[in-house]
Structures are given as structure tokens and as C-alpha cells.
Coordinates of C-alpha atoms (C1' of nucleotides) in Angstrom, one line a residue:
Chain A
M1 CA 53.1 176.0 121.0
I2 CA 51.8 172.5 121.9
E3 CA 50.7 172.0 125.5
I4 CA 52.5 169.4 127.6
Y5 CA 49.5 167.3 128.4
L6 CA 49.1 166.5 124.7
L7 CA 52.7 165.5 124.4
E8 CA 52.5 163.3 127.5
Q9 CA 49.5 161.5 126.0
F10 CA 51.2 161.2 122.6
C11 CA 54.4 159.8 124.1
A12 CA 52.4 157.3 126.2
F13 CA 50.6 156.1 123.0
A14 CA 54.0 155.9 121.2
R15 CA 55.3 153.7 124.0
C16 CA 52.1 151.6 124.5
G17 CA 51.0 151.1 120.9
T18 CA 47.3 151.3 121.6
L19 CA 45.1 154.0 123.0
L20 CA 43.7 151.6 125.5
K21 CA 47.0 150.7 127.1
A22 CA 48.1 154.3 127.1
S23 CA 44.8 155.3 128.8
E24 CA 45.4 152.8 131.5
E25 CA 49.0 154.0 132.0
L26 CA 47.8 157.6 132.3
H27 CA 44.7 156.9 134.3
V28 CA 42.4 158.6 131.8
T29 CA 39.7 157.1 129.6
Q30 CA 40.4 156.0 126.1
P31 CA 38.1 158.4 124.3
T32 CA 40.1 161.2 125.9
L33 CA 43.2 160.0 124.1
S34 CA 41.4 159.5 120.9
R35 CA 40.3 163.1 121.1
S36 CA 43.7 164.4 122.1
M37 CA 45.6 162.6 119.3
K38 CA 43.2 164.3 116.8
K39 CA 43.8 167.6 118.5
L40 CA 47.6 167.2 118.3
E41 CA 47.4 166.4 114.6
Q42 CA 45.2 169.5 114.1
E43 CA 47.5 171.8 116.1
L44 CA 50.5 170.6 114.2
G45 CA 48.6 170.7 111.0
V46 CA 50.1 167.4 110.0
Q47 CA 49.1 163.7 109.8
L48 CA 50.8 161.7 112.5
F49 CA 48.9 158.4 112.3
H50 CA 47.9 155.6 110.1
R51 CA 44.2 154.9 110.6
K52 CA 43.5 151.5 109.2
N53 CA 41.2 148.7 110.3
S54 CA 40.3 150.6 113.4
K55 CA 43.9 150.3 114.4
L56 CA 45.8 153.5 115.2
S57 CA 49.6 153.6 114.6
L58 CA 52.3 156.2 114.1
N59 CA 53.3 157.1 110.6
E60 CA 56.9 158.3 109.8
T61 CA 56.0 161.9 110.7
G62 CA 54.5 160.6 113.9
K63 CA 57.6 158.6 114.8
L64 CA 59.7 161.7 114.3
A65 CA 57.2 163.8 116.3
A66 CA 57.4 161.2 119.2
E67 CA 61.2 161.6 119.4
F68 CA 61.0 165.3 119.6
A69 CA 58.1 165.2 122.0
E70 CA 60.1 163.0 124.3
K71 CA 62.8 165.7 124.3
V72 CA 60.3 168.3 125.3
L73 CA 59.1 166.1 128.2
I74 CA 62.6 165.5 129.3
A75 CA 63.4 169.3 129.2
N76 CA 60.2 169.9 131.2
Q77 CA 61.2 167.3 133.8
D78 CA 64.7 168.8 133.9
L79 CA 63.2 172.2 134.7
I80 CA 61.3 170.7 137.6
D81 CA 64.2 168.6 138.9
H82 CA 66.7 171.4 138.8
V83 CA 64.4 173.9 140.4
H84 CA 63.6 171.5 143.2
A85 CA 67.3 170.6 143.6
Y86 CA 68.3 174.3 143.8
D87 CA 65.6 175.2 146.1
R88 CA 66.5 172.3 148.3
S89 CA 70.2 173.3 148.2
L90 CA 69.2 176.7 149.6
R91 CA 67.9 175.0 152.8
T92 CA 70.3 172.1 153.0
I93 CA 73.9 171.7 153.7
S94 CA 75.5 168.5 152.6
I95 CA 78.5 167.2 154.4
G96 CA 80.7 164.3 153.5
S97 CA 83.1 162.7 155.8
C98 CA 85.7 159.9 155.7
S99 CA 85.0 159.0 159.3
P100 CA 82.1 159.1 161.7
F101 CA 83.9 160.7 164.6
P102 CA 84.5 164.2 163.3
I103 CA 80.9 164.4 162.1
N104 CA 79.6 163.6 165.5
E105 CA 82.0 165.9 167.1
L106 CA 81.1 168.8 164.9
M107 CA 77.3 168.3 164.6
P108 CA 76.5 170.7 167.5
T109 CA 78.6 173.3 165.8
F110 CA 76.9 172.8 162.4
Q111 CA 73.5 173.0 164.1
S112 CA 74.3 176.3 165.9
Y113 CA 76.0 178.0 163.0
L114 CA 73.7 176.9 160.2
P115 CA 70.4 177.8 161.8
G116 CA 67.3 176.6 159.9
K117 CA 69.3 174.5 157.5
T118 CA 68.8 170.8 157.1
I119 CA 72.1 169.1 157.7
L120 CA 72.7 166.1 155.5
T121 CA 75.7 163.9 156.3
E122 CA 77.2 161.0 154.4
L123 CA 80.2 158.7 155.1
S124 CA 82.5 157.7 152.3
D125 CA 85.5 155.4 152.3
S126 CA 87.5 157.5 149.8
D127 CA 88.9 161.0 150.0
E128 CA 88.9 161.2 146.2
K129 CA 85.2 160.6 146.0
L130 CA 84.6 163.2 148.7
L131 CA 86.7 165.7 146.9
S132 CA 85.2 165.3 143.5
N133 CA 81.7 165.5 145.0
L134 CA 82.8 168.7 146.8
I135 CA 83.9 170.2 143.6
N136 CA 80.8 169.3 141.7
R137 CA 78.7 170.9 144.5
Q138 CA 77.2 167.7 145.7
Y139 CA 78.8 168.4 149.1
D140 CA 79.3 171.8 150.7
L141 CA 81.8 170.6 153.3
V142 CA 83.9 167.5 153.5
I143 CA 86.1 166.0 156.2
L144 CA 89.2 164.2 154.9
H145 CA 92.1 162.3 156.5
S146 CA 94.5 163.8 153.9
L147 CA 95.3 167.4 153.0
P148 CA 94.2 168.0 149.4
E149 CA 96.3 170.3 147.2
D150 CA 94.0 172.5 145.2
K151 CA 94.0 176.3 145.4
N152 CA 90.2 176.2 144.8
L153 CA 89.8 174.5 148.1
F154 CA 90.0 176.0 151.6
C155 CA 91.3 173.5 154.2
Q156 CA 91.5 173.7 158.0
R157 CA 93.1 171.0 160.2
F158 CA 90.7 169.6 162.7
M159 CA 91.8 166.9 165.1
D160 CA 93.7 163.6 165.3
E161 CA 92.4 160.1 166.0
R162 CA 94.2 156.8 166.6
I163 CA 92.3 153.6 166.7
Y164 CA 92.6 151.2 169.6
I165 CA 91.7 147.6 170.1
S166 CA 89.5 146.9 173.1
L167 CA 90.1 143.4 174.7
E168 CA 89.0 141.5 177.8
E169 CA 91.5 142.0 180.6
S170 CA 92.1 138.2 180.5
H171 CA 93.1 138.2 176.8
P172 CA 96.7 137.0 176.1
I173 CA 97.8 140.3 174.7
A174 CA 95.9 142.5 177.1
G175 CA 99.0 143.2 179.2
K176 CA 100.9 144.9 176.3
E177 CA 101.3 148.7 176.1
S178 CA 100.4 148.7 172.4
V179 CA 100.0 146.4 169.5
F180 CA 100.5 146.3 165.7
F181 CA 97.8 145.1 163.3
E182 CA 100.2 142.2 162.6
E183 CA 99.7 140.9 166.1
L184 CA 95.9 140.9 165.7
R185 CA 95.9 138.5 162.8
G186 CA 93.7 135.5 163.5
I187 CA 91.8 137.2 166.2
R188 CA 88.0 137.8 165.5
I189 CA 87.2 141.4 166.0
L190 CA 83.8 143.2 166.1
M191 CA 83.4 146.4 164.1
S192 CA 80.7 148.6 162.6
V193 CA 80.2 149.0 158.9
N194 CA 79.9 152.7 159.3
V195 CA 83.5 153.6 160.0
G196 CA 84.3 155.3 156.7
F197 CA 87.9 154.9 155.5
W198 CA 88.9 152.9 158.6
M199 CA 87.2 149.9 157.0
D200 CA 89.8 150.1 154.2
I201 CA 92.7 150.3 156.7
C202 CA 91.4 147.3 158.7
R203 CA 90.9 145.2 155.5
R204 CA 94.4 146.1 154.3
H205 CA 96.0 144.7 157.5
L206 CA 93.6 141.9 158.5
S207 CA 91.8 139.1 156.8
E208 CA 88.1 139.5 155.9
A209 CA 87.2 136.4 157.9
D210 CA 88.5 138.0 161.1
L211 CA 86.3 141.1 160.8
L212 CA 82.8 140.6 162.2
I213 CA 81.1 143.5 160.5
Q214 CA 77.9 144.8 162.0
N215 CA 75.3 146.8 160.1
S216 CA 74.3 148.9 163.0
M217 CA 75.8 150.5 166.2
D218 CA 73.0 148.9 168.2
A219 CA 74.0 145.4 167.0
L220 CA 77.6 146.1 167.7
D221 CA 77.0 147.4 171.3
E222 CA 74.8 144.4 172.0
L223 CA 77.5 142.0 170.9
V224 CA 80.2 143.8 172.8
E225 CA 78.0 143.4 175.9
A226 CA 77.1 139.8 175.3
S227 CA 80.5 138.5 174.2
S228 CA 84.1 138.6 175.1
L229 CA 85.1 139.5 171.5
P230 CA 87.5 142.4 170.9
F231 CA 86.3 145.5 169.1
F232 CA 87.9 148.7 167.7
N233 CA 87.9 151.8 169.7
S234 CA 89.8 155.1 169.4
D235 CA 91.5 157.7 171.6
R236 CA 88.7 160.1 170.9
M237 CA 86.0 157.7 171.8
I238 CA 87.8 156.8 175.0
E239 CA 88.0 160.5 175.8
L240 CA 84.3 160.7 175.5
G241 CA 84.0 157.9 178.0
Y242 CA 83.4 155.0 175.7
Q243 CA 85.1 152.3 177.8
V244 CA 83.6 148.9 178.6
P245 CA 84.1 147.6 182.2
G246 CA 86.4 144.5 182.3
R247 CA 88.2 145.5 179.2
V248 CA 91.4 147.3 178.3
S249 CA 92.0 149.4 175.2
L250 CA 95.5 149.2 173.6
P251 CA 96.6 151.7 171.0
I252 CA 97.5 150.3 167.6
S253 CA 101.0 151.5 166.7
D254 CA 100.9 151.3 162.9
E255 CA 101.4 154.5 161.1
D256 CA 98.0 154.3 159.3
A257 CA 96.1 153.5 162.5
H258 CA 96.4 157.2 163.1
A259 CA 94.6 160.0 161.1
T260 CA 94.6 163.7 161.0
Y261 CA 91.3 165.2 159.9
W262 CA 90.9 168.2 157.7
V263 CA 87.7 170.2 157.1
V264 CA 87.5 171.4 153.6
C265 CA 85.2 173.7 151.5
R266 CA 85.3 175.3 148.1
T267 CA 87.3 178.6 148.4
E268 CA 84.3 180.6 147.1
D269 CA 82.3 179.4 150.2
Q270 CA 85.0 180.1 152.7
A271 CA 83.3 183.2 154.1
K272 CA 80.0 181.4 154.4
Y273 CA 81.5 178.9 156.8
R274 CA 83.9 181.2 158.7
S275 CA 82.3 180.6 162.1
I276 CA 82.5 176.9 161.6
F277 CA 86.1 177.0 160.6
N278 CA 86.9 179.1 163.7
V279 CA 85.6 176.3 165.9
V280 CA 87.5 173.7 163.9
R281 CA 90.7 175.8 164.3
G282 CA 90.0 175.9 168.0
Y283 CA 90.1 172.1 168.1
A284 CA 93.5 172.1 166.3
I285 CA 95.0 174.7 168.6
K286 CA 93.8 172.9 171.7
H287 CA 95.3 169.7 170.4
D288 CA 98.7 171.4 169.7
E289 CA 98.7 172.9 173.2
R290 CA 98.1 169.5 174.7
L291 CA 101.1 168.1 172.8
A292 CA 103.4 170.9 174.0
Chain B
M1 CA 54.6 168.5 134.5
I2 CA 54.2 172.2 133.9
E3 CA 52.1 173.4 131.0
I4 CA 53.7 175.3 128.2
Y5 CA 51.5 178.4 128.5
L6 CA 52.8 179.0 132.0
L7 CA 56.4 178.7 130.8
E8 CA 55.7 181.1 127.9
Q9 CA 54.2 183.6 130.3
F10 CA 57.0 183.1 132.8
C11 CA 59.8 183.6 130.2
A12 CA 58.0 186.7 128.9
F13 CA 58.1 188.1 132.4
A14 CA 61.8 187.1 132.8
R15 CA 62.5 189.0 129.5
C16 CA 60.3 192.1 130.2
G17 CA 60.9 192.6 133.9
T18 CA 57.4 193.7 134.7
L19 CA 54.1 191.9 134.4
L20 CA 52.6 194.9 132.5
K21 CA 55.2 194.8 129.7
A22 CA 55.0 191.0 129.5
S23 CA 51.2 191.2 129.3
E24 CA 51.5 193.6 126.4
E25 CA 53.9 191.4 124.6
L26 CA 51.7 188.4 125.0
H27 CA 48.4 190.3 124.3
V28 CA 46.8 189.2 127.6
T29 CA 45.8 191.2 130.6
Q30 CA 48.1 191.8 133.5
P31 CA 46.1 190.1 136.2
T32 CA 46.2 186.9 134.0
L33 CA 50.0 186.9 134.4
S34 CA 49.8 187.7 138.1
R35 CA 47.6 184.7 138.5
S36 CA 49.8 182.5 136.3
M37 CA 53.0 183.3 138.1
K38 CA 51.4 182.3 141.4
K39 CA 50.2 179.2 139.8
L40 CA 53.6 178.3 138.5
E41 CA 55.1 178.8 141.9
Q42 CA 52.4 176.7 143.4
E43 CA 52.9 173.9 140.9
L44 CA 56.6 173.9 141.4
G45 CA 56.1 174.2 145.1
V46 CA 58.9 176.8 145.3
Q47 CA 59.4 180.5 145.6
L48 CA 60.4 182.1 142.3
F49 CA 59.9 185.8 143.0
H50 CA 60.8 188.6 145.3
R51 CA 57.6 190.4 146.2
K52 CA 58.6 193.8 147.6
N53 CA 57.1 197.2 147.3
S54 CA 54.5 196.0 144.9
K55 CA 57.4 195.1 142.6
L56 CA 57.8 191.6 141.3
S57 CA 61.2 190.2 140.4
L58 CA 62.9 186.9 140.0
N59 CA 64.9 185.5 142.9
E60 CA 67.8 183.1 142.3
T61 CA 65.6 180.1 142.0
G62 CA 63.4 182.0 139.5
K63 CA 66.4 182.9 137.4
L64 CA 67.4 179.3 137.3
A65 CA 63.9 178.3 136.4
A66 CA 63.7 180.9 133.6
E67 CA 66.8 179.4 132.0
F68 CA 65.4 175.9 132.0
A69 CA 61.9 177.1 131.0
E70 CA 63.6 178.7 127.9
K71 CA 65.0 175.3 127.0
V72 CA 61.6 173.7 127.2
L73 CA 60.2 176.3 124.9
I74 CA 63.0 175.8 122.5
A75 CA 62.5 172.0 122.6
N76 CA 58.8 172.6 121.9
Q77 CA 59.5 174.9 119.0
D78 CA 62.0 172.3 117.7
L79 CA 59.3 169.7 117.7
I80 CA 57.0 171.9 115.7
D81 CA 59.7 173.0 113.2
H82 CA 61.1 169.5 112.6
V83 CA 57.6 168.0 112.2
H84 CA 56.6 170.7 109.7
A85 CA 59.9 170.3 107.8
Y86 CA 59.6 166.6 107.6
D87 CA 56.0 166.7 106.5
R88 CA 56.9 169.2 103.9
S89 CA 59.8 167.0 102.7
L90 CA 57.4 164.2 102.1
R91 CA 55.5 166.3 99.6
T92 CA 58.4 168.2 98.2
I93 CA 61.5 167.4 96.2
S94 CA 64.3 169.9 96.3
I95 CA 66.6 170.1 93.3
G96 CA 69.7 172.2 93.1
S97 CA 71.4 173.0 89.8
C98 CA 74.6 174.7 88.7
S99 CA 72.8 175.9 85.5
P100 CA 69.3 176.8 84.4
F101 CA 69.2 174.8 81.2
P102 CA 69.2 171.2 82.6
I103 CA 66.5 172.2 85.1
N104 CA 64.3 173.5 82.3
E105 CA 65.0 170.5 80.2
L106 CA 64.2 168.0 82.9
M107 CA 61.2 169.8 84.5
P108 CA 58.6 167.8 82.4
T109 CA 60.4 164.6 83.5
F110 CA 60.3 165.6 87.1
Q111 CA 56.7 166.5 86.9
S112 CA 55.6 163.2 85.3
Y113 CA 57.7 160.9 87.5
L114 CA 57.1 162.7 90.8
P115 CA 53.3 163.0 90.7
G116 CA 51.8 165.1 93.4
K117 CA 55.1 166.4 94.6
T118 CA 56.0 170.0 94.8
I119 CA 59.2 170.6 92.9
L120 CA 61.5 173.1 94.4
T121 CA 64.4 174.2 92.3
E122 CA 67.4 176.4 93.1
L123 CA 70.4 177.6 91.2
S124 CA 73.8 177.7 92.7
D125 CA 77.1 178.9 91.4
S126 CA 79.1 176.3 93.2
D127 CA 79.2 172.5 92.8
E128 CA 80.7 172.2 96.3
K129 CA 77.7 174.0 97.9
L130 CA 75.3 171.8 95.9
L131 CA 77.1 168.7 97.0
S132 CA 77.2 169.5 100.7
N133 CA 73.5 170.5 100.6
L134 CA 72.7 167.2 98.8
I135 CA 74.5 165.3 101.6
N136 CA 72.8 167.2 104.4
R137 CA 69.5 166.4 102.7
Q138 CA 68.6 170.0 101.9
Y139 CA 68.5 168.8 98.3
D140 CA 67.3 165.5 97.0
L141 CA 68.8 165.8 93.5
V142 CA 71.5 168.1 92.2
I143 CA 72.8 168.8 88.7
L144 CA 76.5 169.5 88.5
H145 CA 79.0 170.4 85.8
S146 CA 81.7 168.1 87.4
L147 CA 81.7 164.5 88.3
P148 CA 81.9 164.1 92.1
E149 CA 83.9 161.3 93.6
D150 CA 82.0 159.9 96.6
K151 CA 80.7 156.3 96.8
N152 CA 77.7 157.6 98.8
L153 CA 76.5 159.4 95.6
F154 CA 74.9 158.0 92.5
C155 CA 75.8 160.0 89.3
Q156 CA 74.4 159.9 85.8
R157 CA 75.8 161.9 82.9
F158 CA 73.1 164.1 81.4
M159 CA 74.1 166.4 78.4
D160 CA 76.6 168.9 77.2
E161 CA 76.3 172.6 76.7
R162 CA 78.5 175.1 75.1
I163 CA 77.9 178.8 75.4
Y164 CA 77.7 181.0 72.3
I165 CA 77.8 184.7 71.8
S166 CA 74.9 186.2 69.8
L167 CA 75.8 189.3 67.7
E168 CA 74.3 191.6 65.2
E169 CA 75.2 190.4 61.7
S170 CA 76.9 193.7 61.1
H171 CA 79.1 193.3 64.1
P172 CA 82.9 193.4 63.2
I173 CA 83.5 189.8 64.4
A174 CA 80.2 188.4 63.2
G175 CA 81.9 186.8 60.3
K176 CA 84.1 184.5 62.3
E177 CA 83.5 180.7 62.8
S178 CA 84.1 180.9 66.5
V179 CA 85.6 183.2 69.1
F180 CA 87.6 183.1 72.4
F181 CA 86.5 185.0 75.5
E182 CA 89.7 187.0 74.9
E183 CA 88.3 188.4 71.7
L184 CA 85.2 189.6 73.6
R185 CA 87.1 191.9 75.9
G186 CA 85.8 195.5 75.8
I187 CA 82.5 194.5 74.2
R188 CA 79.5 195.1 76.4
I189 CA 77.4 192.0 76.6
L190 CA 73.9 191.4 78.1
M191 CA 73.4 188.5 80.3
S192 CA 70.9 187.2 83.0
V193 CA 71.9 186.9 86.6
N194 CA 70.3 183.5 86.8
V195 CA 72.9 181.5 84.9
G196 CA 74.4 179.5 87.8
F197 CA 78.1 178.7 87.4
W198 CA 78.3 180.4 84.0
M199 CA 78.4 183.7 85.8
D200 CA 81.7 182.7 87.4
I201 CA 83.1 181.6 84.0
C202 CA 82.2 184.9 82.4
R203 CA 83.6 186.9 85.2
R204 CA 86.8 185.0 85.1
H205 CA 87.4 185.9 81.5
L206 CA 85.7 189.3 81.1
S207 CA 85.7 192.5 83.1
E208 CA 82.8 193.3 85.3
A209 CA 82.1 196.6 83.5
D210 CA 81.4 194.7 80.2
L211 CA 78.8 192.5 81.7
L212 CA 75.3 194.1 81.7
I213 CA 73.7 191.8 84.2
Q214 CA 69.9 191.7 84.1
N215 CA 67.8 190.6 87.1
S216 CA 65.1 188.9 85.0
M217 CA 64.7 187.1 81.8
D218 CA 62.0 189.5 80.8
A219 CA 64.3 192.5 81.1
L220 CA 67.0 190.6 79.2
D221 CA 64.7 189.7 76.3
E222 CA 63.4 193.2 76.1
L223 CA 66.9 194.7 75.9
V224 CA 67.9 192.1 73.3
E225 CA 64.9 193.2 71.2
A226 CA 65.4 196.9 71.7
S227 CA 69.2 197.1 71.3
S228 CA 72.0 195.8 69.2
L229 CA 73.9 194.6 72.2
P230 CA 75.4 191.1 72.1
F231 CA 74.2 188.5 74.5
F232 CA 75.1 185.0 75.6
N233 CA 73.4 182.0 74.1
S234 CA 74.2 178.3 73.9
D235 CA 74.0 175.3 71.6
R236 CA 71.1 173.9 73.6
M237 CA 69.2 177.1 73.5
I238 CA 69.7 177.4 69.8
E239 CA 68.5 173.8 69.3
L240 CA 65.3 174.9 71.1
G241 CA 64.9 177.6 68.5
Y242 CA 66.2 180.5 70.6
Q243 CA 67.6 182.6 67.7
V244 CA 67.0 186.3 67.2
P245 CA 66.5 187.5 63.6
G246 CA 69.3 189.6 62.3
R247 CA 71.8 188.0 64.6
V248 CA 74.4 185.3 64.3
S249 CA 75.5 183.0 67.2
L250 CA 79.2 182.1 67.4
P251 CA 80.5 179.3 69.6
I252 CA 83.0 180.3 72.3
S253 CA 86.0 178.1 71.9
D254 CA 87.5 178.2 75.4
E255 CA 87.7 174.9 77.2
D256 CA 85.5 176.2 80.1
A257 CA 82.8 177.6 77.8
H258 CA 81.7 174.0 77.6
A259 CA 80.1 171.9 80.3
T260 CA 79.0 168.3 80.8
Y261 CA 76.1 168.0 83.2
W262 CA 75.7 165.3 85.8
V263 CA 72.6 164.4 87.7
V264 CA 73.4 163.2 91.2
C265 CA 71.5 161.8 94.2
R266 CA 72.4 160.1 97.4
T267 CA 73.0 156.4 96.8
E268 CA 70.3 155.5 99.3
D269 CA 67.7 157.3 97.1
Q270 CA 68.9 155.8 93.8
A271 CA 65.9 153.4 93.5
K272 CA 63.4 156.2 94.3
Y273 CA 64.6 158.2 91.2
R274 CA 65.3 155.3 88.9
S275 CA 62.7 156.4 86.2
I276 CA 64.2 159.9 86.2
F277 CA 67.7 158.5 85.8
N278 CA 66.5 156.4 82.9
V279 CA 65.4 159.5 81.1
V280 CA 68.7 161.2 81.9
R281 CA 70.7 158.3 80.6
G282 CA 68.5 158.5 77.4
Y283 CA 69.8 162.0 76.9
A284 CA 73.4 160.9 77.3
I285 CA 73.0 158.0 74.8
K286 CA 71.3 160.2 72.3
H287 CA 74.2 162.7 72.6
D288 CA 76.8 160.0 72.1
E289 CA 75.0 158.7 69.0
R290 CA 75.0 162.1 67.5
L291 CA 78.7 162.4 68.0
A292 CA 79.4 159.1 66.3
Chain C
dA1 C1' 48.1 210.7 140.9
dT2 C1' 50.4 207.1 138.8
dC3 C1' 52.5 202.7 138.5
dA4 C1' 52.6 197.9 139.5
dC5 C1' 50.7 194.1 141.4
dT6 C1' 46.7 191.5 143.8
dT7 C1' 42.0 190.1 144.7
dA8 C1' 37.2 189.2 143.5
dC9 C1' 33.8 187.8 140.3
dG10 C1' 31.6 186.1 136.2
dG11 C1' 31.8 183.9 131.6
dG12 C1' 33.2 180.8 128.0
dT13 C1' 36.3 177.4 126.3
dG14 C1' 37.7 173.0 126.5
dA15 C1' 39.3 168.8 128.7
dC16 C1' 37.3 165.0 130.7
dG17 C1' 34.1 161.0 131.6
dT18 C1' 30.0 158.2 130.4
dA19 C1' 27.4 156.0 127.0
dA20 C1' 26.9 154.2 122.7
dA21 C1' 28.1 153.3 117.9
dA22 C1' 31.2 151.8 114.2
dA23 C1' 34.6 148.9 112.4
dT24 C1' 37.6 145.0 112.2
dC25 C1' 39.2 140.6 113.8
Chain D
dG1 C1' 31.6 138.4 120.2
dA2 C1' 35.9 140.7 121.5
dT3 C1' 38.9 144.5 120.8
dT4 C1' 39.8 149.1 119.4
dT5 C1' 38.7 153.5 117.9
dT6 C1' 35.2 157.1 117.1
dT7 C1' 31.1 159.9 118.0
dA8 C1' 27.8 162.3 121.0
dC9 C1' 26.6 164.7 125.0
dG10 C1' 26.8 166.7 129.6
dT11 C1' 29.7 168.5 133.3
dC12 C1' 33.1 170.6 135.6
dA13 C1' 37.6 172.8 135.8
dC14 C1' 40.2 176.5 134.7
dC15 C1' 41.9 180.2 132.0
dC16 C1' 40.7 184.6 130.9
dG17 C1' 38.9 189.4 131.1
dT18 C1' 36.7 193.2 133.8
dA19 C1' 36.6 195.9 137.8
dA20 C1' 38.0 197.1 142.1
dG21 C1' 41.6 197.2 145.8
dT22 C1' 46.3 197.7 147.9
dG23 C1' 50.7 199.8 148.4
dA24 C1' 54.6 202.4 147.1
dT25 C1' 56.7 206.4 144.7

DNA sequence: ATCACTTACGGGTGACGTAAAAATC
DNA sequence: GATTTTTACGTCACCCGTAAGTGAT
């Protein structure tokens, strides 16, 4: 067997063309490489280099060897990467969501029922991406706004959300009970970039130029304070007390301004997250009771 | 990067289950392995083992690591094997033949036009096998008794051979001009096992029980001397003076008791073997002139 | 007491760097 | 003379073996 350090040095030479450049890349001295290349030849029992005019270069055997050496290094790096990833996955839970609200709402639940685990959350604008990344184990849990049909997935309804538009009381349409997206056309509206699939919904109904998209919640809050511009809100946010003085919030009546969230895991993991799903079911029941 | 010796030791432990058994397999002491396993864990920065009741075993991460470590070792062995094989191929020419005679006839040519190369010859009973092994580079040259149709192959007709039956002068059919295989049925005949495709021909026409197959030419020659049993000969062998006193050789008239040999290489190698093909063409021309 | 692994210590190989030489342009 | 590789030499790291220790069956 050939030790890895020899192959690393050999591949560096194959890439760099001279021992000097390779030695700089590897942060070793050049005689070290000269010696190593000899040792590699000796251990393989085969000529790997042309030595001509104090110029070292790979011969045909050497080129072949370099290809295979590269594969060994890749396999070695693979070992390291996969072991690290697996070890990490033992201490980490990855959660993908189509929307920020359910994540925020469930975070305390995650933290109390997954003690000691690092919770990693990610927003996505597409349920399909979330699902495929759930199946390929990149995510352990996902929160969708549609119910997937796959017997390998376990799904639990969570809660509903409808988006609102928050306007100055003096705004022409502030007196209405509710509005359609249609009626918001031509009005410049503030919104955050981190709203998951809602971004798609808004873009579908409104023109790009009307959406004043902010990269951070801080920037958004500041502009809401400092300006009279409308911004998007939701029934859930209002419930949590997110109302700005001097403004009214009107529900948006369109069908797709409303979402029902589902929490989903792979069926094999169902037992692992039972406590979490119990909490999620609690939300759904409470919601149903409120409707009744 | 993780050095190979650590992975070898780790895989040995994964196979053997205890450090002691692994240490015996690797011919090192057991504390060496204990130390190495710790070092491997440290270098990966990850727990790989359960340590309980002075019993060491792989945990889930360890099992994953063992799988990937095995791949690294295989890649490493692949490097060694391929480099050796390629280096060998630079000094060796592999020739496959359907029959021993053309090989013997061409050996001096090979030796003089492939100076310094080790010439490796092999007999095969099937042109198909020879061809596929020529294409997959196991052979560099093959000698067939049929003309292959493949534009990636370069072919040159070599010479003809017809097999004869050599009998005691007193044998009932020794007076004939020629015989068919049919007429040899029921007669026990000596032959060598190393006759390539001729073995198939003989088996197709004669019963297994009648063929007294010898594993070496020495054994065959001795039995020819010591007995009055018939044996197979050929026009080419007779030309070379291989006649036994007190015997006559009759040609076998069947169509497939005659063969035309072709020397074949991959088209890409045609130039490399031009001198050899010139000699081969010389044989073919000489043969044609003799017929005219 | 035995088995299996760990810890402690000492030795020898060998991988590395520095310095200098050799060879080619 | 500049660039690149090779040789020589000393040093330090580290891999190994021996021997003793720990813990469980």
C-alpha cells in the first residue's frame, strides 16, 4: 500500500509541472518532494518520470498513476466528508419550511423536544424542492403549504395563515372590509425577502416594480416606522400583536392569499418526532374548535 | 487526509471484531492498534467506537467510516495494480493464437522485430474469445483461422495448414492417397492437448474415446516412438521434417481439416507491427506462388 | 485467572528542513 | 547567472514493541 502523503505530493507535482511549484502549493521544501517522488517510484517498483536536462516530468506510466492517485485522494476525502456529515447529522436536525411563520411558531417546541440538537432551519419558495430534499435526507422535517401524496411520508396539518395588507388609516382603501390583490395594483408595498412561497404569490398578482423587497426584517421595520408605505401582514402576525399604530390591516380575499401548513417527515422517522407532531396536532385541533 | 496505514488497521478491526485478532492478522501488536484507533478518531474528530466493559466495537459512524475506508483501500490497490499492469504491458507483447503452428513459425520474427520485449503467447480454441481479448487489449496480436470483419482491426493472411494422419506403413488404410475423418472412426489416435481449435475439429468428427489426448509434447513424442498408434500431423509439420520412420502421413480431405491463418491487430497498432506484417505477407505471397 | 483494551516508556525509522552541489538553460 | 533537481546531513516526529495496568467475565 502507498501512503496518502506520497500520493498528495505526487498529484500536486502532476498538477503543477515542477517540484518547486508543487512544494510551494504544499508548503514543504522542494528537496522533500524530490525525495518523495523517488520513494514513490521505488515503492511501486516502476519508472514514473522522465529525468532529462534536470527537468522532471511524468512518463506515460506516471500519467496513468496520477489519474489513479487522484481517485485515491478523492476516496479519502469522501471518507472524511461522509463521516463528518453523518456525525453532524446525529447532532443536528434540519428543517425546511415554505414560510417563516410556522418555523417561528414551532421553534420553542423543537428546542424542548430535541434537547442537545442543533436546529438548522431553511426557507424555500417551493414545496417540490422541500419534498425532494426531505426524501434525500437533506431535511428531517419540512413545513409545506400543500398536502403531499406519498405513503413514505407522514403528514400532520398544522395551522392556517392568511396574508393581510397593512395601510395608513388615511389610505383611500383603508375603509374597506377586505381587498383583492387586483385592487393593490399600482400601490408600492414593502415586504421582506424572507417570506418563502409568499413571494411567489405576490409576484404572481402584482408587478415587480410595486414590491419594495427588503433584505432584512430590521430594514423592513425601520421603513414601516419611517414611511407611510403599506406592507404585508397576516392574521397570525396580528394575533401575536404585530400591529402598527395609525394603520389598519385588511385581509386579502384571494384564494391563494390563504395557506394551510402541513408538517411532514419521512414515515420511518415518525416515531422519532412523535412529541413534536402531538404539539402540531394540538394547534390544528385548537384551530378547528375556534371555527366551530 | 488520513494515512493508509490507519485505514488498513481500521478495516482489519472492522473485519475481525477485536483488536487482538486484527493485530494477529496484521502482524503487529495489539497496543499498536489501540493507539491507532484513537489516532484515527482524533484525526477525524469524531467518535467511531463504543467503549464499554473493556470491549471495543464500532458505532454507527464507525460502520459508515469502515465502508468508506474499504473504498479507499480498494482505490489504493487499484492504483498499484493498474500501474504494474501498464508498466508490464510496456515491456510485454501478448499474442493469442488459435493454433500452435503459426506461433512457432513466427516466433523468430517476433523476437527479432520486438527487441527487448517479453513475448507472451497463449493458445485458445475460439476465434471469438481471441478477438474480444484483442479488442479489450488483453492481446496485442492474435492469429485466427477465420477473417474477422471489423474496420477497427487490421488483418493479414499468413499461411495455410492441412492436418494429416500419420500411420504405420502396415496399417490397413496406409495405402490410400487421402482419408476422410469418417474413415478414422474407431481408430485410437494420439494427439496433444495443445492444438488450439484443431481439438474442436477432431472432437466434432471423432468420438472422445478414440482420442488419446496427451498433456505434453514430450509424452506424445514418447508414445509415438514406443507404440504403433496413429497420430495427427500436418503439411507444415511435414515440411519442417517432422516425419517418423516406418510411417506414412495421409492428408485428411475434409473441408475443415484445412485452415487459412490470419494475423490480426487493432488498426491503431498497425504501424507498430508493420515489420512483422511484412514478414507475414511474405509467407502469403510465397504460398500463392507455390500454388501457381 | 483470563481476556480485552489502555497507559507508559524507550527505541529506531523515516519524513522533513537546511545547506550545498550538479546540471541545464 | 538563473532555474531546477539532486545529494548530504542533522533533527525531530511518530510509529512500533515491551511491559505494566485496568476492568470485566
